[in-house]
Coordinates of C-alpha atoms and ligand atoms in Angstrom, one line a residue:
X98 CA -37.5 36.9 26.4
X99 CA -38.1 37.4 22.7
X100 CA -35.3 39.9 22.6
X101 CA -32.9 37.6 24.5
X102 CA -33.8 34.7 22.1
X103 CA -32.9 36.8 19.0
X104 CA -29.7 38.0 20.7
X105 CA -28.5 34.5 21.5
X106 CA -29.4 33.2 18.1
X107 CA -27.3 36.0 16.6
X108 CA -24.6 35.3 19.0
X109 CA -24.7 31.6 18.1
X110 CA -24.4 32.5 14.4
X111 CA -21.5 34.8 15.1
X112 CA -19.8 32.2 17.1
X113 CA -20.3 29.6 14.4
X114 CA -18.9 31.9 11.7
X115 CA -15.9 32.7 13.9
X116 CA -15.4 29.0 14.4
X117 CA -15.8 28.3 10.7
X118 CA -13.3 31.0 9.8
X119 CA -10.9 29.6 12.4
X120 CA -10.8 26.2 10.6
X121 CA -8.0 26.6 8.2
X122 CA -7.4 23.9 5.6
X123 CA -4.2 23.5 3.6
X124 CA -4.6 22.3 0.0
X125 CA -2.0 19.8 -1.1
X126 CA 0.9 21.3 0.8
X127 CA 1.8 23.0 4.0
X128 CA 4.8 24.3 5.8
X129 CA 5.1 24.2 9.5
X130 CA 5.8 27.5 11.1
X131 CA 9.2 27.9 12.8
X132 CA 9.1 26.5 16.3
X133 CA 5.7 24.8 15.9
X134 CA 5.0 22.3 18.7
X135 CA 4.2 18.7 17.9
X136 CA 0.6 19.4 18.9
X137 CA 0.4 22.3 16.4
X138 CA 1.9 20.1 13.7
X139 CA -0.5 17.3 14.3
X140 CA -3.4 19.7 14.1
X141 CA -2.1 21.2 10.9
X142 CA -1.5 17.7 9.4
X143 CA -5.2 16.9 10.2
X144 CA -6.3 19.9 8.1
X145 CA -4.2 19.1 5.0
X146 CA -6.6 18.2 2.2
X147 CA -6.4 16.9 -1.4
X148 CA -6.9 19.1 -4.4
X149 CA -10.1 18.6 -6.4
X150 CA -8.4 16.4 -9.0
X151 CA -6.6 14.4 -6.3
X152 CA -10.0 13.7 -4.6
X153 CA -11.6 12.7 -7.9
X154 CA -8.7 10.5 -8.7
X155 CA -8.9 8.7 -5.3
X156 CA -12.5 8.0 -5.9
X157 CA -11.7 6.0 -9.0
X158 CA -10.3 3.2 -6.8
X159 CA -9.7 0.8 -9.7
X160 CA -7.6 1.9 -12.6
X161 CA -5.8 -0.1 -15.4
X162 CA -2.4 0.1 -17.0
X163 CA -1.8 -1.1 -20.5
X164 CA 1.8 -1.8 -21.4
X165 CA 1.9 -2.1 -25.1
X166 CA 4.5 -1.0 -27.6
X167 CA 7.6 -2.3 -29.5
X168 CA 8.5 -4.5 -26.5
X169 CA 5.3 -6.5 -27.2
X170 CA 6.8 -7.5 -30.5
X171 CA 10.4 -8.0 -29.4
X172 CA 9.3 -10.0 -26.3
X173 CA 11.2 -7.7 -24.0
X174 CA 10.5 -5.7 -20.8
X175 CA 12.8 -2.8 -21.7
X176 CA 13.7 -2.0 -25.3
X177 CA 17.1 -0.4 -26.1
X178 CA 15.6 2.1 -28.6
X179 CA 17.4 0.4 -31.5
X180 CA 14.4 -1.7 -32.6
X181 CA 13.2 -1.7 -36.1
X182 CA 9.8 0.1 -36.0
X183 CA 8.6 -2.3 -38.7
X184 CA 8.3 -5.0 -36.0
X185 CA 5.3 -3.2 -34.7
X186 CA 2.5 -4.9 -36.5
X187 CA -0.5 -6.0 -34.4
X188 CA -2.8 -8.1 -36.6
X189 CA -6.1 -7.5 -34.9
X190 CA -5.7 -4.4 -32.7
X191 CA -9.0 -3.7 -31.1
X192 CA -8.9 -0.9 -28.5
X193 CA -12.6 -1.4 -28.0
X194 CA -11.9 -4.9 -26.8
X195 CA -9.5 -3.4 -24.2
X196 CA -11.9 -0.7 -23.0
X197 CA -14.9 -3.1 -23.0
X198 CA -13.1 -5.8 -21.0
X199 CA -11.9 -3.3 -18.5
X200 CA -15.1 -1.5 -18.1
X201 CA -17.0 -4.7 -17.6
X202 CA -14.5 -5.6 -14.9
X203 CA -15.2 -2.4 -13.0
X204 CA -12.2 -0.3 -14.0
X205 CA -12.7 3.5 -14.1
X206 CA -9.6 4.7 -15.9
X207 CA -7.0 3.4 -18.4
X208 CA -3.4 4.5 -18.7
X209 CA -1.6 3.6 -21.9
X210 CA 2.2 3.5 -22.2
X211 CA 2.3 6.1 -25.0
X212 CA 6.1 5.9 -24.9
X213 CA 8.1 3.5 -22.9
X214 CA 11.9 3.7 -22.2
X215 CA 12.7 2.6 -25.8
X216 CA 11.3 5.9 -27.1
X217 CA 8.8 4.2 -29.5
X218 CA 5.7 6.4 -29.7
X219 CA 2.3 4.8 -30.1
X220 CA 1.0 8.0 -31.8
X221 CA 2.3 9.6 -35.0
X222 CA 4.5 12.2 -33.3
X223 CA 6.4 14.9 -35.1
X224 CA 9.3 14.5 -32.7
X225 CA 10.8 11.2 -33.9
X226 CA 10.5 8.6 -36.6
X227 CA 10.6 5.9 -33.9
X228 CA 6.8 5.6 -33.8
X229 CA 3.8 3.8 -35.3
X230 CA 4.1 6.1 -38.3
X231 CA 7.2 4.0 -39.4
X232 CA 5.4 0.7 -38.8
X233 CA 3.4 -1.4 -41.3
X234 CA 0.4 -1.3 -39.0
X235 CA -2.3 0.5 -40.9
X236 CA 0.4 1.4 -43.4
X237 CA 1.8 3.8 -40.9
X238 CA -1.4 5.7 -40.6
X239 CA -2.5 4.2 -37.3
X240 CA -2.7 6.0 -33.9
X241 CA -3.0 3.7 -30.8
X242 CA -3.5 6.7 -28.5
X243 CA -6.4 8.0 -30.6
X244 CA -8.1 4.6 -30.9
X245 CA -7.9 3.9 -27.2
X246 CA -9.0 7.4 -26.2
X247 CA -12.1 7.0 -28.5
X248 CA -12.8 3.6 -27.1
X249 CA -12.5 5.0 -23.5
X250 CA -14.9 7.8 -24.4
X251 CA -17.3 5.2 -25.8
X252 CA -17.2 3.1 -22.7
X253 CA -17.2 5.9 -20.2
X254 CA -13.6 5.4 -19.0
X255 CA -11.2 8.1 -18.0
X256 CA -7.9 8.1 -19.9
X257 CA -4.3 8.7 -18.9
X258 CA -0.9 8.5 -20.6
X259 CA 2.4 7.1 -19.5
X260 CA 5.3 9.0 -21.0
X261 CA 8.7 7.8 -20.1
X262 CA 11.1 10.6 -19.4
X263 CA 14.0 8.2 -19.9
X264 CA 14.3 7.7 -23.7
X265 CA 16.9 5.3 -25.1
X266 CA 16.2 6.3 -28.7
X267 CA 16.1 10.1 -28.7
X268 CA 19.5 11.2 -29.9
X269 CA 19.2 14.4 -27.8
X270 CA 18.6 12.5 -24.5
X271 CA 21.4 13.8 -22.2
X272 CA 21.6 17.1 -23.9
X273 CA 19.4 18.5 -21.2
X274 CA 17.8 21.7 -22.7
X275 CA 17.3 20.0 -26.1
X276 CA 15.7 16.9 -24.7
X277 CA 13.5 18.9 -22.3
X278 CA 12.2 20.8 -25.4
X279 CA 11.7 17.5 -27.2
X280 CA 9.9 16.0 -24.3
X281 CA 7.6 19.1 -23.8
X282 CA 6.7 18.8 -27.5
X283 CA 5.7 15.1 -27.0
X284 CA 3.7 16.1 -24.0
X285 CA 2.0 18.9 -25.8
X286 CA 1.0 16.6 -28.7
X287 CA -0.5 14.1 -26.2
X288 CA -2.3 16.8 -24.2
X289 CA -3.7 18.7 -27.1
X290 CA -4.7 16.1 -29.7
X291 CA -6.9 13.8 -27.9
X292 CA -9.4 15.7 -25.7
X293 CA -9.4 15.3 -21.9
X294 CA -6.5 13.4 -20.2
X295 CA -6.9 12.5 -16.6
X296 CA -3.5 11.3 -15.5
X297 CA 0.0 11.8 -16.7
X298 CA 2.3 9.1 -15.5
X299 CA 6.0 10.0 -15.4
X300 CA 8.1 7.0 -14.6
X301 CA 11.1 7.6 -12.5
X302 CA 13.0 4.6 -13.9
X303 CA 16.3 5.2 -15.6
X304 CA 18.8 2.5 -16.3
X305 CA 21.6 4.7 -17.7
X306 CA 24.0 3.9 -14.8
X307 CA 26.9 6.1 -13.6
X308 CA 28.6 6.2 -17.0
X309 CA 25.4 6.7 -19.0
X310 CA 23.8 9.8 -20.4
X311 CA 22.9 12.4 -17.8
X312 CA 19.7 14.2 -18.4
X313 CA 18.6 17.0 -16.0
X314 CA 14.8 17.1 -16.4
X315 CA 13.0 20.4 -16.3
X316 CA 10.2 19.2 -14.0
X317 CA 8.9 22.8 -13.6
X318 CA 8.4 23.2 -17.3
X319 CA 6.7 19.7 -17.6
X320 CA 4.5 20.6 -14.7
X321 CA 3.4 23.9 -16.1
X322 CA 2.7 22.4 -19.5
X323 CA 0.3 19.9 -17.8
X324 CA -1.3 22.7 -15.7
X325 CA -1.8 24.8 -18.8
X326 CA -3.1 22.1 -21.2
X327 CA -4.9 19.7 -18.9
X328 CA -5.6 21.4 -15.6
X329 CA -7.8 18.6 -14.3
X330 CA -5.1 15.9 -14.8
X331 CA -3.2 14.4 -12.0
X332 CA 0.6 14.1 -12.4
X333 CA 1.8 10.7 -11.1
X334 CA 5.0 9.2 -9.7
X335 CA 7.5 11.9 -10.6
X336 CA 4.6 14.3 -10.3
X337 CA 3.3 15.7 -7.0
X338 CA -0.3 14.5 -7.1
X339 CA 0.1 10.7 -6.9
X340 CA 2.8 8.8 -5.1
X341 CA 4.3 5.4 -6.1
X342 CA 3.6 3.0 -3.3
X343 CA 7.1 1.7 -3.4
X344 CA 6.8 -1.8 -4.8
X345 CA 5.5 -3.5 -7.9
X346 CA 4.0 -6.4 -6.1
X347 CA 0.6 -5.0 -5.5
X348 CA 0.6 -4.4 -1.8
X349 CA 0.1 -1.2 0.0
X350 CA 0.9 -0.3 3.6
X351 CA -1.6 -1.2 6.3
X352 CA -0.7 2.2 7.8
X353 CA -0.9 4.5 4.8
X354 CA -0.8 8.3 5.3
X355 CA -1.9 10.4 2.3
X356 CA -0.5 13.4 4.3
X357 CA 3.2 12.6 4.1
X358 CA 6.6 14.2 4.8
X359 CA 8.0 12.6 1.6
X360 CA 8.9 15.4 -0.8
X361 CA 7.9 14.5 -4.4
X362 CA 10.8 14.0 -6.8
X363 CA 9.9 16.9 -9.0
X364 CA 11.0 19.4 -6.4
X365 CA 14.7 20.3 -6.4
X366 CA 14.9 20.0 -2.6
X367 CA 13.5 16.4 -2.8
X368 CA 16.8 14.5 -2.5
X369 CA 18.3 16.6 0.3
X370 CA 15.1 16.8 2.4
X371 CA 14.2 13.2 2.0
X372 CA 17.7 12.0 2.7
X373 CA 17.8 14.1 5.9
X374 CA 14.5 12.6 7.0
X375 CA 15.6 9.1 5.9
X376 CA 12.7 8.8 3.5
X377 CA 12.1 7.4 0.1
X378 CA 9.1 5.8 -1.6
X379 CA 9.8 2.4 0.0
X380 CA 10.0 3.7 3.6
X381 CA 7.4 2.0 5.9
X382 CA 6.6 5.2 7.8
X383 CA 5.8 8.2 5.7
X384 CA 3.5 10.1 8.1
X385 CA 3.6 9.2 11.7
X386 CA 3.7 11.7 14.6
X387 CA 7.4 10.8 15.0
X388 CA 8.0 11.9 11.5
X389 CA 5.8 15.0 11.9
X390 CA 8.0 16.0 14.8
X391 CA 11.1 16.1 12.5
X392 CA 9.4 17.4 9.3
X393 CA 9.2 21.0 8.1
X394 CA 6.6 20.5 5.5
X395 CA 3.9 18.0 4.4
X396 CA 2.3 17.0 1.1
X397 CA -1.1 15.5 0.3
X398 CA 0.6 12.8 -1.8
X399 CA -1.6 9.7 -1.9
X400 CA -0.4 6.2 -2.8
X401 CA -1.0 4.4 -6.1
X402 CA -0.3 0.6 -6.2
X403 CA 0.9 -0.5 -9.6
X404 CA 1.2 -4.2 -10.3
X405 CA 1.0 -6.4 -13.4
X406 CA -1.5 -9.2 -13.8
X407 CA 1.4 -11.3 -15.2
X408 CA 5.0 -11.5 -14.0
X409 CA 6.1 -8.9 -16.7
X410 CA 4.7 -5.6 -17.6
X411 CA 4.7 -6.3 -21.3
X412 CA 3.1 -9.3 -23.0
X413 CA 5.2 -12.5 -23.3
X414 CA 3.6 -15.7 -24.7
X415 CA 5.6 -17.8 -22.1
X416 CA 3.6 -16.1 -19.4
X417 CA 0.1 -17.0 -20.8
X418 CA -0.3 -19.4 -17.9
X419 CA 1.1 -17.2 -15.3
X420 CA -1.8 -14.8 -15.0
X421 CA -2.2 -14.0 -11.3
X422 CA -4.8 -16.2 -9.6
X423 CA -8.2 -14.7 -8.5
X424 CA -7.2 -15.2 -4.9
X425 CA -4.0 -13.2 -5.4
X426 CA -5.8 -10.4 -7.2
X427 CA -8.4 -10.2 -4.5
X428 CA -5.7 -9.9 -1.9
X429 CA -4.1 -7.2 -4.0
X430 CA -7.5 -5.4 -4.1
X431 CA -7.9 -5.6 -0.4
X432 CA -4.3 -4.5 0.2
X433 CA -4.4 -1.5 -2.2
X434 CA -8.0 -0.1 -2.4
X435 CA -8.6 -1.4 1.1
X436 CA -5.4 0.2 2.4
X437 CA -6.1 3.8 1.3
X438 CA -4.6 3.5 -2.2
X439 CA -5.7 3.5 -5.8
X440 CA -5.0 0.2 -7.6
X441 CA -3.3 0.5 -11.0
X442 CA -3.5 -3.0 -12.4
X443 CA -1.5 -3.7 -15.6
X444 CA -2.9 -5.9 -18.4
X445 CA -0.5 -6.1 -21.4
X446 CA -2.2 -6.5 -24.8
X447 CA -0.7 -9.3 -26.9
X448 CA 0.9 -9.3 -30.3
X449 CA -2.5 -9.5 -31.9
X450 CA -3.4 -6.2 -30.2
X451 CA -5.9 -7.9 -27.9
X452 CA -6.2 -8.5 -24.2
X453 CA -5.4 -12.2 -24.1
X454 CA -8.3 -14.6 -23.2
X455 CA -6.7 -15.8 -20.0
X456 CA -6.3 -12.2 -18.7
X457 CA -9.8 -11.3 -19.9
X458 CA -11.3 -14.2 -18.0
X459 CA -9.4 -13.4 -14.8
X460 CA -10.5 -9.7 -15.1
X461 CA -14.1 -10.8 -15.5
X462 CA -13.8 -13.0 -12.4
X463 CA -12.2 -10.2 -10.4
X464 CA -14.9 -7.8 -11.4
X465 CA -17.6 -10.3 -10.5
X466 CA -16.0 -11.1 -7.1
X467 CA -15.8 -7.4 -6.2
X468 CA -19.3 -6.7 -7.4
X469 CA -20.8 -9.6 -5.5
X470 CA -18.8 -9.0 -2.3
X471 CA -19.9 -5.4 -2.0
X472 CA -23.5 -5.8 -3.5
X473 CA -25.0 -6.6 0.0
X474 CA -24.2 -4.3 2.9
X475 CA -25.2 -6.1 6.0
X476 CA -24.9 -3.0 8.2
X477 CA -27.9 -1.0 9.0
X478 CA -27.5 2.6 7.9
X479 CA -24.1 2.4 6.3
X480 CA -24.4 5.7 4.7
X481 CA -24.9 7.8 7.8
X482 CA -22.1 10.3 8.5
X483 CA -20.4 9.8 11.8
X484 CA -18.4 12.5 13.5
X485 CA -16.7 12.4 16.9
X486 CA -13.6 13.0 18.9
X487 CA -10.7 10.8 19.9
X488 CA -12.0 8.0 22.2
X489 CA -15.5 8.0 20.8
X490 CA -17.2 4.8 19.7
X491 CA -20.1 4.0 17.4
X492 CA -22.1 0.9 16.8
X493 CA -23.0 -0.8 13.5
X494 CA -26.1 -3.1 13.7
X495 CA -25.9 -6.2 11.6
X496 CA -28.9 -7.1 9.3
X497 CA -30.5 -10.5 9.0
X498 CA -28.2 -12.2 11.5
X499 CA -25.8 -12.5 8.6
X500 CA -22.2 -13.7 9.0
X501 CA -19.7 -11.0 7.9
X502 CA -16.0 -10.8 7.5
X503 CA -15.2 -7.4 6.0
X504 CA -15.7 -4.0 7.6
X505 CA -15.5 -0.9 5.3
X506 CA -14.6 2.5 6.9
X507 CA -14.2 5.7 4.9
X508 CA -13.0 9.0 6.2
X509 CA -14.2 12.2 4.7
X510 CA -10.8 13.1 3.3
X511 CA -12.1 16.4 1.9
X512 CA -11.6 17.5 5.5
X513 CA -8.2 15.7 5.9
X514 CA -6.9 12.3 7.0
X515 CA -7.1 12.1 10.8
X516 CA -7.7 8.6 12.3
X517 CA -4.5 7.0 13.7
X518 CA -5.9 4.0 15.5
X519 CA -9.2 2.1 15.9
X520 CA -10.5 -1.0 17.6
X521 CA -13.4 -3.2 16.4
X522 CA -15.4 -5.3 18.8
X523 CA -18.4 -7.6 18.2
X524 CA -21.4 -8.1 20.5
X525 CA -21.8 -11.9 20.7
X526 CA -24.5 -13.3 23.0
X527 CA -24.7 -9.9 24.8
X528 CA -21.0 -9.5 25.5
X529 CA -18.3 -7.6 23.6
X530 CA -15.3 -9.3 22.1
X531 CA -12.4 -7.6 20.4
X532 CA -12.1 -8.6 16.8
X533 CA -9.4 -6.5 15.3
X534 CA -7.3 -3.3 15.8
X535 CA -6.3 -1.0 13.0
X536 CA -4.3 2.1 12.4
X537 CA -5.1 4.6 9.5
X538 CA -8.4 4.7 7.6
X539 CA -8.1 7.5 5.0
X540 CA -10.2 7.4 1.9
X541 CA -11.0 3.7 2.4
X542 CA -10.1 0.9 4.8
X543 CA -11.3 -2.6 4.3
X544 CA -10.8 -4.6 7.5
X545 CA -10.8 -8.3 7.1
X546 CA -11.5 -10.7 9.9
X547 CA -12.7 -14.3 10.4
X548 CA -16.3 -15.1 9.6
X549 CA -18.4 -13.7 12.3
X550 CA -22.1 -13.9 13.4
X551 CA -22.9 -11.1 15.8
X552 CA -25.6 -8.7 16.7
X553 CA -23.5 -5.6 16.1
X554 CA -20.0 -4.2 15.9
X555 CA -18.6 -1.4 17.9
X556 CA -15.8 0.7 16.4
X557 CA -13.8 2.9 18.8
X558 CA -11.6 5.6 17.3
X559 CA -8.7 5.3 19.7
X560 CA -6.5 8.0 18.3
X561 CA -7.4 10.9 15.9
X562 CA -5.4 14.0 14.9
X563 CA -8.6 16.1 15.2
X564 CA -12.3 15.3 15.4
X565 CA -12.9 12.5 13.0
X566 CA -15.5 12.5 10.2
X567 CA -16.6 9.1 8.7
X568 CA -18.5 9.3 5.4
X569 CA -19.3 5.6 5.0
X570 CA -19.3 2.4 6.9
X571 CA -20.3 -1.0 5.5
X572 CA -20.3 -4.7 6.5
X573 CA -19.8 -7.4 3.9
X574 CA -19.1 -11.0 3.4
X575 CA -16.2 -11.9 1.1
X576 CA -16.4 -15.5 0.0
X577 CA -13.4 -17.6 0.5
X578 CA -11.8 -18.4 -2.9
X579 CA -10.8 -21.9 -3.8
X580 CA -8.9 -21.8 -7.1
X581 CA -9.8 -24.3 -9.8
X582 CA -6.4 -25.8 -9.4
X583 CA -6.9 -26.2 -5.7
X584 CA -10.3 -27.6 -6.0
X585 CA -9.8 -29.9 -8.9
X586 CA -7.8 -32.3 -6.8
X587 CA -10.0 -31.8 -3.7
X588 CA -11.4 -35.2 -2.8
X589 CA -14.6 -34.9 -0.8
X590 CA -15.1 -37.1 2.2
X591 CA -18.3 -39.1 1.9
X592 CA -20.6 -38.8 4.9
X593 CA -22.0 -41.9 6.4
X594 CA -25.6 -40.9 5.9
X595 CA -27.7 -38.0 4.7
X596 CA -31.2 -37.0 5.5
X597 CA -33.4 -34.7 3.5
X598 CA -36.0 -33.6 6.1
X599 CA -37.0 -36.9 7.6
X600 CA -36.2 -39.0 4.6
X601 CA -32.9 -40.8 3.9
X602 CA -31.2 -39.4 0.8
X603 CA -28.4 -41.8 -0.2
X604 CA -28.3 -40.3 -3.7
X605 CA -26.8 -37.2 -2.2
X606 CA -23.7 -39.1 -0.9
X607 CA -23.2 -41.7 -3.6
X608 CA -20.5 -39.8 -5.4
X609 CA -22.6 -39.7 -8.5
X610 CA -24.0 -36.2 -9.4
X611 CA -26.4 -37.6 -11.9
X612 CA -28.5 -39.2 -9.1
X613 CA -30.5 -36.3 -7.7
X614 CA -33.0 -36.0 -4.7
X615 CA -35.9 -33.6 -5.1
X616 CA -38.5 -32.7 -2.5
X617 CA -41.3 -30.2 -1.9
X618 CA -40.6 -27.3 0.5
X619 CA -37.4 -25.7 1.7
X620 CA -36.2 -28.7 3.6
X621 CA -32.9 -29.0 5.5
X622 CA -30.2 -31.5 4.6
X623 CA -28.4 -33.2 7.4
X624 CA -25.2 -35.2 7.0
X625 CA -23.6 -37.5 9.6
X626 CA -19.9 -38.0 9.2
X627 CA -20.0 -41.0 11.6
X628 CA -17.7 -39.4 14.1
X629 CA -16.5 -35.9 15.1
X630 CA -13.7 -34.8 12.7
X631 CA -11.8 -31.7 11.7
X632 CA -13.2 -30.4 8.4
X633 CA -12.0 -27.7 6.1
X634 CA -15.3 -27.0 4.4
X635 CA -18.3 -28.5 2.6
X636 CA -19.4 -28.8 -1.0
X637 CA -23.0 -28.6 -2.3
X638 CA -23.3 -29.8 -5.8
X639 CA -26.5 -28.7 -7.6
X640 CA -28.1 -30.3 -10.6
X641 CA -25.8 -29.5 -13.5
X642 CA -26.6 -27.2 -16.5
X643 CA -29.2 -28.7 -18.7
X644 CA -30.8 -30.9 -16.0
X645 CA -33.9 -30.1 -13.9
X646 CA -32.5 -27.4 -11.6
X647 CA -35.8 -26.9 -9.6
X648 CA -35.0 -26.9 -5.9
X649 CA -31.4 -25.6 -6.3
X650 CA -30.5 -23.8 -3.1
X651 CA -29.5 -20.2 -3.5
X652 CA -29.5 -18.8 0.1
X653 CA -28.8 -21.0 3.2
X654 CA -27.9 -21.2 6.8
X655 CA -25.4 -23.8 8.0
X656 CA -25.3 -25.5 11.4
X657 CA -23.0 -27.9 13.2
X658 CA -23.6 -30.4 15.9
X659 CA -22.0 -33.3 17.6
X660 CA -25.1 -35.0 18.9
X661 CA -27.5 -34.3 16.1
X662 CA -29.8 -32.5 18.6
X663 CA -28.3 -29.2 19.7
X664 CA -27.2 -27.1 16.7
X665 CA -24.9 -24.2 16.5
X666 CA -25.3 -21.9 13.5
X667 CA -22.0 -21.3 11.9
X668 CA -23.0 -19.6 8.6
X669 CA -25.9 -17.2 8.5
X670 CA -27.9 -16.2 5.4
X671 CA -25.3 -16.9 2.8
X672 CA -25.6 -17.3 -0.9
X673 CA -24.2 -19.7 -3.4
X674 CA -23.3 -16.8 -5.8
X675 CA -24.2 -17.2 -9.4
X676 CA -25.4 -20.7 -8.9
X677 CA -28.5 -20.1 -11.1
X678 CA -26.5 -19.1 -14.1
X679 CA -23.5 -21.3 -13.4
X680 CA -24.6 -24.3 -11.5
X681 CA -21.2 -25.8 -10.6
X682 CA -20.1 -27.4 -7.3
X683 CA -20.0 -24.8 -4.5
X684 CA -17.0 -25.2 -2.3
X685 CA -17.4 -23.3 1.0
X686 CA -14.4 -23.0 3.3
X687 CA -15.1 -23.1 7.0
X688 CA -12.4 -21.7 9.1
X689 CA -11.4 -22.8 12.7
X690 CA -14.3 -25.2 13.0
X691 CA -14.1 -27.4 16.1
X692 CA -14.3 -31.2 15.4
X693 CA -17.8 -31.8 14.0
X694 CA -19.9 -34.8 13.4
X695 CA -23.2 -33.4 11.9
X696 CA -23.7 -30.5 9.4
X697 CA -27.2 -29.1 8.6
X698 CA -27.6 -27.2 5.4
X699 CA -30.9 -25.2 5.7
X700 CA -32.2 -23.7 2.5
X701 CA -33.7 -20.2 2.9
X702 CA -34.3 -19.4 -0.8
X703 CA -34.4 -21.5 -3.9
X704 CA -33.0 -20.1 -7.2
X705 CA -36.4 -19.2 -8.5
X706 CA -38.0 -18.4 -5.2
X707 CA -39.9 -21.8 -5.2
X708 CA -40.6 -23.9 -2.1
X709 CA -38.5 -26.9 -3.4
X710 CA -35.2 -28.4 -2.5
X711 CA -32.8 -30.5 -4.6
X712 CA -29.3 -31.9 -4.2
X713 CA -27.0 -33.8 -6.5
X714 CA -24.1 -34.3 -4.0
X715 CA -23.2 -33.1 -0.5
X716 CA -19.8 -33.8 1.0
X717 CA -17.1 -32.3 3.2
X718 CA -13.5 -31.3 2.6
X719 CA -10.9 -32.5 5.0
X720 CA -7.7 -30.6 5.7
Ligands
LIG108 C1 8.9 0.7 -14.1 C2 9.3 0.5 -15.6 O1 10.7 0.3 -15.7 C3 8.6 -0.8 -16.0 O2 9.0 -1.2 -17.3 C4 7.1 -0.4 -15.9 O3 6.8 0.5 -16.9 C5 6.7 0.0 -14.5 C6 5.3 0.5 -14.4 O4 7.6 1.1 -14.1 O5 9.6 1.7 -13.5

């Protein structure tokens, strides 16, 4: 028996090592063998994996672009290269303010336009006089690249450079060998003078037109220069590490394959192969099975979503009031980071050399929103690894009976991107109801759905290219956002009566926030609208800053009823975020609520953990 045991253990080990050695992974690129079947291709695609630096880059999630340069001072989006460098004169340039603002908002890397299409260099290059060295800023002794890199190091941010291949100032542009040399020298300066560089961004834009200068770039030489000088950097857009998502609006594809048949532009065959396959960066489908059937090779070439916080990429004073709203930025976040992409959000420093107050405020709000949304994971055991095969399901238990509206799924992409389709169901009162269906997952998929109170979710992986491996799941509640502009004009409907516990509380519905009701204990507030009506949400107004805020509700449940006797819970264990530090009216949207007469706001926790309740105003929003 003993003997047999050892033998079978050895056999098991042998088998395991055989199996292990059979699993072949392809780093960054693979070529399908001649005559490969679709099944073989799908299996190979499932084993295409990112390089180490691609993986590290993907994990950054949130990265920032800073478009700053001579255009900032000429108020243009594209300079023509003829600008007087003396126009470059920021009065208060403070790279630490840039880095600090971005760091506090949760960004992990900053990419600076070291040279845009106008050819003006933000560092004192030896290649041209069209640079900061010819400007009055710091008497021509300044170096924006250096200042920002030092600030990034101080704040623990990674640093990347944008270097435009298209150069409208360089006299040698169009004389291909000479310009390539010139460009490599610029690249070499940037990659050797400032320590570690994590991303090199080569813009594909060129506005020369058919009669303009024709420059044939030596991508191989650019590539080997980066490999030699900064082997850990990723090469973006015209490089083969990071792919442009295909728009500058900030939206990724819901079905986003990092394993794609699109050949990166730096390869000579790119145009012919991509044309034959009918592909470019904007194509909706870059990696489906249909495409695999026609493709000869695949690249791990993940998507980067670049978008500006303002309409333009560079600073224009006329756009000071056109900074994207928080709601828009949050949508962008969900449809980039949440769609298997990295977000590259541009914030253009102004002519002072500062991130403008309006942009800084919005970044702060965005950072807080993301932090708060993902601070509480309502799933039990979100960090457990889940593996399985096509058709398998797994369940996610929901903690505290909380209402949730966001599911996070992450594939272990170190083993490849495999999931092609999934279904999410919720167990409500003992029966399963389908909530949403999705396609790809990849590094991260944030699935949004209507607010939901359920015992658990069930996720079924309907289609997978090989056995799937999920590294992380999570369940969150993303607060609806009502913009200041939306809410300012929002008139509240005054309920007919209000009870605090058993006592009438007319002060809570008198339209005057200075009249406050306090009471001992965590006591529910009940409002009666007089008749059942369609409502859009409710608003709890706490005692304002400076007043006696004891009893301010922090966490709550909300119930609805039409007879004041039987209650349905519609919001479970929610918080009025930041109400302690910023006690402003709390607008809460309620979606798809049937006509309702009574609402009950039940406090679960007071801001300081006391058993007290207070309210300045309570009202509802009508559609
Ligand atoms: C484009 C450029 O032309 C814009 O000016 C901006 O730099 C954007 C990120 O890429 O191609």
